[in-house]
PDB file of C-alpha atoms in Angstrom:
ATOM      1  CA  UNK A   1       0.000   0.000   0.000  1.00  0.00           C
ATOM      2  CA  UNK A   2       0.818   3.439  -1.150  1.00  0.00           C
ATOM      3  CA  UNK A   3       2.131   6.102   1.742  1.00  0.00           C
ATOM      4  CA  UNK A   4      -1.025   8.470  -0.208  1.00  0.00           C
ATOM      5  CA  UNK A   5      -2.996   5.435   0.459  1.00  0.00           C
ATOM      6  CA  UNK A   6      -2.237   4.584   4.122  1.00  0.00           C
ATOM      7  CA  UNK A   7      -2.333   8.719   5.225  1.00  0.00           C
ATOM      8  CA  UNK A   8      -6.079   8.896   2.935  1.00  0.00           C
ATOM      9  CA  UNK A   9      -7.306   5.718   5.556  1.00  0.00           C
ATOM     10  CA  UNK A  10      -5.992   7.522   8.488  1.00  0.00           C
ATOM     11  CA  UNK A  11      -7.687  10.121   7.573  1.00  0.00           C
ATOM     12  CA  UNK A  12     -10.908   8.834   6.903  1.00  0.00           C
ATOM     13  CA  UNK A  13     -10.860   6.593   9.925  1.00  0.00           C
ATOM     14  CA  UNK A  14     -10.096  10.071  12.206  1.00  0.00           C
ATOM     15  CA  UNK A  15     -13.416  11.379  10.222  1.00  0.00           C
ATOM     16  CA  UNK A  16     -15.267   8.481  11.516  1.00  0.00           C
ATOM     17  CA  UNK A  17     -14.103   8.999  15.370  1.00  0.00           C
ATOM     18  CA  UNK A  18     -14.855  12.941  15.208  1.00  0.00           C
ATOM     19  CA  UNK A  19     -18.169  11.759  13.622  1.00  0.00           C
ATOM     20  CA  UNK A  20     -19.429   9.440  16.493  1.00  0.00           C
ATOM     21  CA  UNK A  21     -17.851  11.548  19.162  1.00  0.00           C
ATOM     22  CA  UNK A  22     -20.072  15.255  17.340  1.00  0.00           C
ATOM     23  CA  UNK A  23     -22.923  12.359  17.658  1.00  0.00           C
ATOM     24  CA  UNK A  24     -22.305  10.946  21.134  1.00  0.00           C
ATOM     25  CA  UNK A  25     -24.214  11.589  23.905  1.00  0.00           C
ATOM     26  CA  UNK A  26     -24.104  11.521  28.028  1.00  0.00           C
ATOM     27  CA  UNK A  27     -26.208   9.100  29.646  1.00  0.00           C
ATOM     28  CA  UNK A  28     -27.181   9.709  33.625  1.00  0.00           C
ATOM     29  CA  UNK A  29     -27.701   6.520  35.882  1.00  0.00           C
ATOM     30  CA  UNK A  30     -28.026   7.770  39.682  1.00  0.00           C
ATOM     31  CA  UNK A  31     -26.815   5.117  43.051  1.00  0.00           C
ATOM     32  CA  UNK A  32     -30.507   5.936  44.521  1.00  0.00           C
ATOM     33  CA  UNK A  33     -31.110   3.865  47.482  1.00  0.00           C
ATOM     34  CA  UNK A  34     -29.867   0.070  46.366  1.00  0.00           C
ATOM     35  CA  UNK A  35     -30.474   0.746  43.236  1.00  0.00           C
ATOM     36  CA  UNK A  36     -29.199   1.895  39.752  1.00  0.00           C
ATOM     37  CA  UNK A  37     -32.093   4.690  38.091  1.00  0.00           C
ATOM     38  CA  UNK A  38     -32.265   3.597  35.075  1.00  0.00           C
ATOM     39  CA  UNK A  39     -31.282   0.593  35.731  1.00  0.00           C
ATOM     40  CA  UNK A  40     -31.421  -0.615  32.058  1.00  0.00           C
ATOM     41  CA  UNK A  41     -29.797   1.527  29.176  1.00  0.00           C
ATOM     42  CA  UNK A  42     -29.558   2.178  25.932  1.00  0.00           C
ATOM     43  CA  UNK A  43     -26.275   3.436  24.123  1.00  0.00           C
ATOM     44  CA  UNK A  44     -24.437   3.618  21.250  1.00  0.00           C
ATOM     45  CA  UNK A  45     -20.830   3.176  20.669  1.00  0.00           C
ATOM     46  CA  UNK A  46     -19.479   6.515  21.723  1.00  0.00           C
ATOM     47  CA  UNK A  47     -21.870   7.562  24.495  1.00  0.00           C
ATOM     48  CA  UNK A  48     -20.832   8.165  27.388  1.00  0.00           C
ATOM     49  CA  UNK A  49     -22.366   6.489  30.533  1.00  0.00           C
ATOM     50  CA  UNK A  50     -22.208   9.221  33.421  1.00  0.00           C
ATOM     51  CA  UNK A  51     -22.828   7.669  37.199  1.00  0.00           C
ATOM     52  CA  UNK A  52     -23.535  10.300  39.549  1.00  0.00           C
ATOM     53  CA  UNK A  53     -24.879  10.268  43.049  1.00  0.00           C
ATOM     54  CA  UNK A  54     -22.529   7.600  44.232  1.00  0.00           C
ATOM     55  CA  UNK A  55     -21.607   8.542  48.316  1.00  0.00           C
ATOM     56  CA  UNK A  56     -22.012   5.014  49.070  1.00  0.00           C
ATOM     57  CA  UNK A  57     -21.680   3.321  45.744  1.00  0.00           C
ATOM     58  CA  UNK A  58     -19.149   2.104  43.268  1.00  0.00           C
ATOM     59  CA  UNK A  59     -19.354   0.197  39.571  1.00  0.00           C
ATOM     60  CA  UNK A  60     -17.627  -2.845  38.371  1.00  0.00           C
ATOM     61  CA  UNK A  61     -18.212  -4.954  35.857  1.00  0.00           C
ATOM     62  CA  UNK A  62     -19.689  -8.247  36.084  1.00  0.00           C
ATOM     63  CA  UNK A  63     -17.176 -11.467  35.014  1.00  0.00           C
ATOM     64  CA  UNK A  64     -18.439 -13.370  32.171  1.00  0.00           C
ATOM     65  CA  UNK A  65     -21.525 -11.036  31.081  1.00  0.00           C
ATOM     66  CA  UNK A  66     -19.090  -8.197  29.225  1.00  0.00           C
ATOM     67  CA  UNK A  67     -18.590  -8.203  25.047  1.00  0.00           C
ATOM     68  CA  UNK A  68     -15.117  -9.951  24.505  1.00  0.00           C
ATOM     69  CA  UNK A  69     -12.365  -6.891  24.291  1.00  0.00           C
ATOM     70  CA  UNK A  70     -14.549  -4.303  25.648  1.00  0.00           C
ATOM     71  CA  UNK A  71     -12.806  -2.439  28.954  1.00  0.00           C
ATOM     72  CA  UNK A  72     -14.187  -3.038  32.095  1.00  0.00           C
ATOM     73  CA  UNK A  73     -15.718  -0.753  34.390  1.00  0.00           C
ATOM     74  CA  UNK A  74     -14.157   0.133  37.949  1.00  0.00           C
ATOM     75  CA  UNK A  75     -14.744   3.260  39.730  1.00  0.00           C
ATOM     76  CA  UNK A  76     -13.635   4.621  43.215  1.00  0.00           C
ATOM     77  CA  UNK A  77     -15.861   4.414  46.082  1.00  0.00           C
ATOM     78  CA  UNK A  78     -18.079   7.026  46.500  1.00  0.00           C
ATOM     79  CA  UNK A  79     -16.881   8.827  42.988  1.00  0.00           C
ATOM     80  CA  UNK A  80     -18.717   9.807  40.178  1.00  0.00           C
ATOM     81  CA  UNK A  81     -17.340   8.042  37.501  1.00  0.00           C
ATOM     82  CA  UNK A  82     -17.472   8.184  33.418  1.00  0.00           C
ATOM     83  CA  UNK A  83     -17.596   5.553  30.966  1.00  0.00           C
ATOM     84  CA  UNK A  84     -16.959   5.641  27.014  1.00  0.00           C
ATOM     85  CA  UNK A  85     -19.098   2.895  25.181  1.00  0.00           C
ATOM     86  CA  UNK A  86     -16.327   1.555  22.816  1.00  0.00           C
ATOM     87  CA  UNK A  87     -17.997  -1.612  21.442  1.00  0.00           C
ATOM     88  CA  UNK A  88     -21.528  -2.890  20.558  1.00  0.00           C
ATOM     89  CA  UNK A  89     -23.004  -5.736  22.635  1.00  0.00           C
ATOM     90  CA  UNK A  90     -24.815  -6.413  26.151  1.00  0.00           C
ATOM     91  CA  UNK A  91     -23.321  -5.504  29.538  1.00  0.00           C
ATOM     92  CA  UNK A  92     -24.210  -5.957  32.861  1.00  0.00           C
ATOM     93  CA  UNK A  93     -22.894  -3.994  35.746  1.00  0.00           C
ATOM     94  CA  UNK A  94     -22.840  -3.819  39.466  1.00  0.00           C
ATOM     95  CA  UNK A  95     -21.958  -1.816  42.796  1.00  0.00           C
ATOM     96  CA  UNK A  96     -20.382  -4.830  44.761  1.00  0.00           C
ATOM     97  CA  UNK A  97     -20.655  -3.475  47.844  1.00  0.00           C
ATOM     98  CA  UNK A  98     -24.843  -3.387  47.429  1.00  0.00           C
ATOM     99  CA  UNK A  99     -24.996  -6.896  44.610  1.00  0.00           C
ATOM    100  CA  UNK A 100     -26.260  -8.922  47.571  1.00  0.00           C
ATOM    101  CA  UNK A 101     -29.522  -6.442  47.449  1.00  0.00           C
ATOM    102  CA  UNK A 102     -29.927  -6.953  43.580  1.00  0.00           C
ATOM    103  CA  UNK A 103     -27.674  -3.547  42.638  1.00  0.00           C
ATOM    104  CA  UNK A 104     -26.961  -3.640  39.167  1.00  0.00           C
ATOM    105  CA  UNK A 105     -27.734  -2.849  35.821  1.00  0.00           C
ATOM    106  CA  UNK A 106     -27.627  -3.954  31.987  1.00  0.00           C
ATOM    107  CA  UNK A 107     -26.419  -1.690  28.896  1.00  0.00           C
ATOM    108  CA  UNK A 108     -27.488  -2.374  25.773  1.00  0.00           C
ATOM    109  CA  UNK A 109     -24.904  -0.651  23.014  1.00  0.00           C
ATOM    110  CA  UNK A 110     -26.185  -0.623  19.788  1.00  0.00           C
ATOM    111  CA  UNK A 111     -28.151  -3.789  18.059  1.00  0.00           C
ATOM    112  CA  UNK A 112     -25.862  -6.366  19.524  1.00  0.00           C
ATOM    113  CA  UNK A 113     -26.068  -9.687  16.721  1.00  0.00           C
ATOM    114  CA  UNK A 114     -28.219 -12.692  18.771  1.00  0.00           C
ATOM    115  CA  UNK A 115     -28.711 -10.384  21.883  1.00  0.00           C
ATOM    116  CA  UNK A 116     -31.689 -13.247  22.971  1.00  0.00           C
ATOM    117  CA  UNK A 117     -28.705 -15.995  22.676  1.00  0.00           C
ATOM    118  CA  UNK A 118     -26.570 -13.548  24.913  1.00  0.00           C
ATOM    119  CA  UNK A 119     -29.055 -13.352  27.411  1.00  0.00           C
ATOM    120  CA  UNK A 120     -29.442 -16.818  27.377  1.00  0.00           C
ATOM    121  CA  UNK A 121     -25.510 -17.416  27.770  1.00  0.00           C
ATOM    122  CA  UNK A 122     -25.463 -14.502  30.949  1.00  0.00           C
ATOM    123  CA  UNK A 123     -28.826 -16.896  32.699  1.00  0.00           C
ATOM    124  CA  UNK A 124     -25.922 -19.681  32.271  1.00  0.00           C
ATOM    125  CA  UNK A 125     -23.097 -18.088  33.856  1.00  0.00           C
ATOM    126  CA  UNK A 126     -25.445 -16.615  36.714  1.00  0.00           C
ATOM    127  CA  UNK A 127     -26.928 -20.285  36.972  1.00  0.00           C
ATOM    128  CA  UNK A 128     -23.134 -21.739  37.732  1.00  0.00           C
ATOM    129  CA  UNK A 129     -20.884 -18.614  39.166  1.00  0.00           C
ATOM    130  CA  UNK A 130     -22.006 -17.702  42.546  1.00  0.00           C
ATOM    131  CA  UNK A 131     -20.653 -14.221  42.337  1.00  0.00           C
ATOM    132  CA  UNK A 132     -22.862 -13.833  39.449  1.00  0.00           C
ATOM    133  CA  UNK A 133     -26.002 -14.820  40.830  1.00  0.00           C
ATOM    134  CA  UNK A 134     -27.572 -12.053  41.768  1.00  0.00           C
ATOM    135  CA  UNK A 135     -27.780 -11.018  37.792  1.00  0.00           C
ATOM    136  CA  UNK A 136     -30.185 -13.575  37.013  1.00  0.00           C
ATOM    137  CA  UNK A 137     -33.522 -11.490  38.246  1.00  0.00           C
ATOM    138  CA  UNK A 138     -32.260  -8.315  36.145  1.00  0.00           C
ATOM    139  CA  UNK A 139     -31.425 -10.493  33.242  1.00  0.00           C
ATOM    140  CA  UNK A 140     -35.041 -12.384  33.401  1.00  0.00           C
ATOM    141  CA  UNK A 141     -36.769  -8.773  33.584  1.00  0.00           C
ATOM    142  CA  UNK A 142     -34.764  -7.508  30.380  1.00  0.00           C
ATOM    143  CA  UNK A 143     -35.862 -10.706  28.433  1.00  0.00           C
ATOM    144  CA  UNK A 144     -38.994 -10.451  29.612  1.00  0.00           C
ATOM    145  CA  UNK A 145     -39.221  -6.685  28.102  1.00  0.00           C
ATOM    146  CA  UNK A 146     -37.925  -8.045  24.670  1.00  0.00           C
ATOM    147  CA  UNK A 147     -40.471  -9.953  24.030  1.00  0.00           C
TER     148      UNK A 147
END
């Protein structure tokens, strides 16, 4: 490949990211109580997922019901914290210190390919991982909604 051709791709792959990032948008979810308001989102790739109201709270992503290669959440205790939607797919979230109580939440980025099969495979993994478990009622709701 061509050095005009390589710098024209770079170009037009910077376009792109300015593009989503003009078209991206900040999404609030509030710690009320035990529980995350909303507690099931939409996105895109690009949004940015804003948690505010956290004194007691914190967010972490849940093993085994994340898209492969997308970065984890993690915030501080008690911080606000940001997160940039980098890849389409289903997630499901928690504040660890309240999952006992049912504190989590599922993002939905995009039109995720199979999303019923993924919820399907998330019921599995919250069927045979303990730290998991609690997922399974927020997971059954969100199917429930597809339908």
């Amino acid at each position: 490949m061509t050095f005009y051709k390589k710098a024209m791709l770079a170009v037009a792959g910077a376009a792109m990211l300015a593009s989503a990032a003009v078209n991206a948008e900040t999404i609030e979810v509030k710690g009320q109580g035990v529980k995350f308001v909303p507690d099931v989102i939409h996105a895109k790739v690009g949004d940015v997922i804003s948690f505010r109201n956290m004194a007691t709270h914190f967010v972490e992503s849940v093993e085994g019901m994340w898209p492969e290669d997308a970065p984890k959440m993690l915030s501080s205790m008690g911080a606000d914290y940001d997160y940039t939607v980098e890849k389409e797919g289903l997630y499901v979230f928690k504040c660890p210190p309240h999952w006992g109580a049912r504190m989590g939440g599922i993002m939905v980025v995009g039109e995720p390919a199979d999303l019923s099969a993924t919820i399907d495979k998330y019921l599995q993994v919250a069927d045979t991982v303990k730290e998991a478990k609690p997922a399974k009622g927020l997971l059954n709701k969100f199917k429930e909604s597809q339908k």
